[in-house]
Every structure is written in structure tokens, then in C-alpha cells.
Amino acid sequence: PNATFFGVYGSNLVEGDFESELRQLMQGVVDLAKTSNHPLLNPNKPIALVTGGGPGAMEVGNRVAMSLGILSCGLFVDFGALARKPGSNINEQKKNPYVEAFMTYRPDKLVERQSDFNLHFPIFLTGGVGTDFEYALEEVR
């Protein structure tokens, strides 16, 4: 890969109270990469942070990445048609303003979307069923 990929998984409903810790972690990664000779962390290897691109924990991840000069990516799911169906209990998420590069997926392509995360370093935060689903898929990948 052309970059080292970190990822933040977490709730689209809850930001949590971890922004300073995530910023400290990612700043440490950036600093380490400046002096490291590791194939994944070195001065010549860009760092990217990938989230689902929505609000909540994902927005915090993208905000931290952007503030540190890390490429901020989102793999967004467009639940629009499903969310508008009568009786639907889907929380349609809006893309957060801190995503610099993104792809949009249909709801029937969630497994394919997960494989596109292709992370070197996944970070799991507070979440619900979606985060649990992503954790399970990450484990079998």
C-alpha cells in the first residue's frame, strides 16, 4: 500500500470523551514516523485515518486526523432509501465536514465496504450494533 492506514470505528450517535487521547495517540504516531525506519512508519510513508465518514466518534477521528495533517478518509454508507421507508428505524447519517477523501456505498455492499477499510491499525471506540458488526468483520479479515 501507498500509505499506512489507521481506522476509527465507533458510534455515529455518540462522540464520546476521547478526543484528547486520540489526538495524543495519533500525534505520537506522526512523531514516531519521522524517525522510524519501519516499513509502515517512516518519513516516506504517508499516514491516513479512515472512518465511516459520519457524525459522532467518526467525526472526532476525522477532525483529529485533519488537525494533524493526516489524510482524513470516510467510507460512507448511503442509507437514504432505506431510512425513508415507513417503519424504518435507521438513523441516516450526514457526512462530517472533516472528511477529505471518501467513497459512498449502498447498504447492500456493507461487507465489500469493510474489506475496503484494509487497515493496518484499527481503533475501536464506544459503539453499537454497527461497530460490533465491523469488529466481527475485521476479525475474520
mmCIF file of C-alpha atoms in Angstrom:
data_model
loop_
_atom_site.group_PDB
_atom_site.id
_atom_site.type_symbol
_atom_site.label_atom_id
_atom_site.label_comp_id
_atom_site.label_asym_id
_atom_site.label_seq_id
_atom_site.Cartn_x
_atom_site.Cartn_y
_atom_site.Cartn_z
ATOM 1 C CA PRO A 1 0.000 0.000 0.000
ATOM 2 C CA ASN A 2 0.994 3.583 -0.627
ATOM 3 C CA ALA A 3 0.099 4.699 2.904
ATOM 4 C CA THR A 4 -0.240 3.354 6.428
ATOM 5 C CA PHE A 5 -3.921 3.147 7.345
ATOM 6 C CA PHE A 6 -5.338 3.726 10.809
ATOM 7 C CA GLY A 7 -9.062 3.448 11.357
ATOM 8 C CA VAL A 8 -11.550 4.618 13.937
ATOM 9 C CA TYR A 9 -14.722 2.590 14.496
ATOM 10 C CA GLY A 10 -17.420 3.907 16.788
ATOM 11 C CA SER A 11 -20.933 5.211 17.261
ATOM 12 C CA ASN A 12 -22.469 7.710 14.882
ATOM 13 C CA LEU A 13 -24.683 8.865 17.765
ATOM 14 C CA VAL A 14 -22.067 9.492 20.473
ATOM 15 C CA GLU A 15 -18.848 11.491 20.202
ATOM 16 C CA GLY A 16 -17.509 10.141 23.474
ATOM 17 C CA ASP A 17 -14.829 11.782 25.568
ATOM 18 C CA PHE A 18 -11.684 10.546 23.879
ATOM 19 C CA GLU A 19 -10.612 13.317 21.506
ATOM 20 C CA SER A 20 -7.575 14.362 23.547
ATOM 21 C CA GLU A 21 -6.429 10.738 23.920
ATOM 22 C CA LEU A 22 -6.875 10.040 20.201
ATOM 23 C CA ARG A 23 -5.021 13.259 19.349
ATOM 24 C CA GLN A 24 -2.163 12.271 21.672
ATOM 25 C CA LEU A 25 -2.009 8.757 20.160
ATOM 26 C CA MET A 26 -2.012 9.988 16.573
ATOM 27 C CA GLN A 27 0.492 12.777 17.319
ATOM 28 C CA GLY A 28 2.761 10.083 18.765
ATOM 29 C CA VAL A 29 2.367 8.054 15.571
ATOM 30 C CA VAL A 30 3.224 11.096 13.425
ATOM 31 C CA ASP A 31 6.281 11.844 15.587
ATOM 32 C CA LEU A 32 7.409 8.209 15.545
ATOM 33 C CA ALA A 33 7.089 8.034 11.764
ATOM 34 C CA LYS A 34 9.526 10.951 11.411
ATOM 35 C CA THR A 35 12.378 8.956 12.949
ATOM 36 C CA SER A 36 11.373 5.335 12.367
ATOM 37 C CA ASN A 37 12.690 3.036 9.665
ATOM 38 C CA HIS A 38 9.750 0.596 9.881
ATOM 39 C CA PRO A 39 8.064 -0.299 6.564
ATOM 40 C CA LEU A 40 4.716 1.052 7.862
ATOM 41 C CA LEU A 41 6.050 4.034 9.812
ATOM 42 C CA ASN A 42 8.805 6.077 8.245
ATOM 43 C CA PRO A 43 9.316 9.574 6.835
ATOM 44 C CA ASN A 44 8.464 8.452 3.280
ATOM 45 C CA LYS A 45 5.186 6.665 4.090
ATOM 46 C CA PRO A 46 2.040 8.832 4.306
ATOM 47 C CA ILE A 47 -0.446 8.168 7.116
ATOM 48 C CA ALA A 48 -4.208 8.044 6.559
ATOM 49 C CA LEU A 49 -7.065 7.713 9.032
ATOM 50 C CA VAL A 50 -10.275 6.062 7.831
ATOM 51 C CA THR A 51 -13.733 6.217 9.438
ATOM 52 C CA GLY A 52 -17.276 5.668 8.265
ATOM 53 C CA GLY A 53 -17.366 9.375 7.488
ATOM 54 C CA GLY A 54 -20.390 10.173 9.635
ATOM 55 C CA PRO A 55 -21.002 12.044 12.885
ATOM 56 C CA GLY A 56 -20.155 11.009 16.444
ATOM 57 C CA ALA A 57 -16.955 9.036 17.041
ATOM 58 C CA MET A 58 -16.221 9.041 13.330
ATOM 59 C CA GLU A 59 -16.286 12.840 13.199
ATOM 60 C CA VAL A 60 -13.878 13.020 16.125
ATOM 61 C CA GLY A 61 -11.478 10.686 14.308
ATOM 62 C CA ASN A 62 -11.620 12.710 11.107
ATOM 63 C CA ARG A 63 -11.258 16.005 12.993
ATOM 64 C CA VAL A 64 -8.144 14.765 14.798
ATOM 65 C CA ALA A 65 -6.648 13.467 11.543
ATOM 66 C CA MET A 66 -7.235 16.702 9.682
ATOM 67 C CA SER A 67 -5.812 18.797 12.540
ATOM 68 C CA LEU A 68 -2.595 16.733 12.493
ATOM 69 C CA GLY A 69 -2.124 16.787 8.719
ATOM 70 C CA ILE A 70 -3.094 13.119 8.354
ATOM 71 C CA LEU A 71 -5.201 12.280 5.289
ATOM 72 C CA SER A 72 -8.780 12.084 6.620
ATOM 73 C CA CYS A 73 -10.905 9.478 4.787
ATOM 74 C CA GLY A 74 -14.507 8.288 5.035
ATOM 75 C CA LEU A 75 -16.207 5.159 3.715
ATOM 76 C CA PHE A 76 -19.761 6.435 3.774
ATOM 77 C CA VAL A 77 -22.965 4.359 3.580
ATOM 78 C CA ASP A 78 -25.972 5.949 1.894
ATOM 79 C CA PHE A 79 -28.953 4.618 3.858
ATOM 80 C CA GLY A 80 -31.257 7.240 2.264
ATOM 81 C CA ALA A 81 -33.792 4.975 0.533
ATOM 82 C CA LEU A 82 -33.920 2.530 3.450
ATOM 83 C CA ALA A 83 -34.232 5.289 6.048
ATOM 84 C CA ARG A 84 -37.264 6.771 4.266
ATOM 85 C CA LYS A 85 -39.249 3.525 4.239
ATOM 86 C CA PRO A 86 -42.307 3.523 6.548
ATOM 87 C CA GLY A 87 -41.490 1.946 9.901
ATOM 88 C CA SER A 88 -37.738 2.286 9.348
ATOM 89 C CA ASN A 89 -35.577 2.742 12.424
ATOM 90 C CA ILE A 90 -32.398 3.690 10.547
ATOM 91 C CA ASN A 91 -30.517 6.789 11.639
ATOM 92 C CA GLU A 92 -29.497 8.375 8.335
ATOM 93 C CA GLN A 93 -26.077 9.885 8.895
ATOM 94 C CA LYS A 94 -24.685 13.003 7.286
ATOM 95 C CA LYS A 95 -21.095 13.138 6.076
ATOM 96 C CA ASN A 96 -18.948 15.037 8.563
ATOM 97 C CA PRO A 97 -17.057 18.167 7.433
ATOM 98 C CA TYR A 98 -13.612 16.740 8.269
ATOM 99 C CA VAL A 99 -13.525 14.080 5.528
ATOM 100 C CA GLU A 100 -11.092 14.945 2.736
ATOM 101 C CA ALA A 101 -11.422 11.779 0.626
ATOM 102 C CA PHE A 102 -14.426 9.455 0.567
ATOM 103 C CA MET A 103 -16.294 6.675 -1.162
ATOM 104 C CA THR A 104 -20.040 6.075 -0.882
ATOM 105 C CA TYR A 105 -21.556 2.575 -0.613
ATOM 106 C CA ARG A 106 -25.062 1.181 -0.906
ATOM 107 C CA PRO A 107 -26.417 -0.650 2.168
ATOM 108 C CA ASP A 108 -26.261 -3.996 0.331
ATOM 109 C CA LYS A 109 -22.468 -3.590 -0.011
ATOM 110 C CA LEU A 110 -21.521 -3.395 3.685
ATOM 111 C CA VAL A 111 -19.227 -6.436 3.569
ATOM 112 C CA GLU A 112 -17.430 -5.105 0.491
ATOM 113 C CA ARG A 113 -17.116 -1.738 2.237
ATOM 114 C CA GLN A 114 -15.494 -3.390 5.235
ATOM 115 C CA SER A 115 -12.856 -5.015 3.033
ATOM 116 C CA ASP A 116 -12.073 -1.575 1.584
ATOM 117 C CA PHE A 117 -11.078 -0.319 5.041
ATOM 118 C CA ASN A 118 -7.946 -2.521 4.695
ATOM 119 C CA LEU A 119 -6.469 -1.110 7.905
ATOM 120 C CA HIS A 120 -3.057 -1.701 9.370
ATOM 121 C CA PHE A 121 -4.174 -0.385 12.773
ATOM 122 C CA PRO A 122 -7.899 -0.481 13.686
ATOM 123 C CA ILE A 123 -9.024 1.532 16.736
ATOM 124 C CA PHE A 124 -12.378 0.571 18.289
ATOM 125 C CA LEU A 125 -14.348 3.026 20.412
ATOM 126 C CA THR A 126 -17.787 3.041 22.012
ATOM 127 C CA GLY A 127 -20.415 1.924 19.534
ATOM 128 C CA GLY A 128 -23.471 -0.170 18.933
ATOM 129 C CA VAL A 129 -24.534 -2.941 16.597
ATOM 130 C CA GLY A 130 -22.767 -1.406 13.588
ATOM 131 C CA THR A 131 -19.467 -1.170 15.445
ATOM 132 C CA ASP A 132 -19.859 -4.774 16.644
ATOM 133 C CA PHE A 133 -20.559 -5.871 13.058
ATOM 134 C CA GLU A 134 -17.428 -4.077 11.838
ATOM 135 C CA TYR A 135 -15.363 -5.595 14.660
ATOM 136 C CA ALA A 136 -16.514 -9.090 13.668
ATOM 137 C CA LEU A 137 -15.670 -8.472 10.016
ATOM 138 C CA GLU A 138 -12.284 -7.023 10.945
ATOM 139 C CA GLU A 139 -11.520 -10.149 12.983
ATOM 140 C CA VAL A 140 -12.243 -12.539 10.106
ATOM 141 C CA ARG A 141 -10.378 -10.432 7.562
#
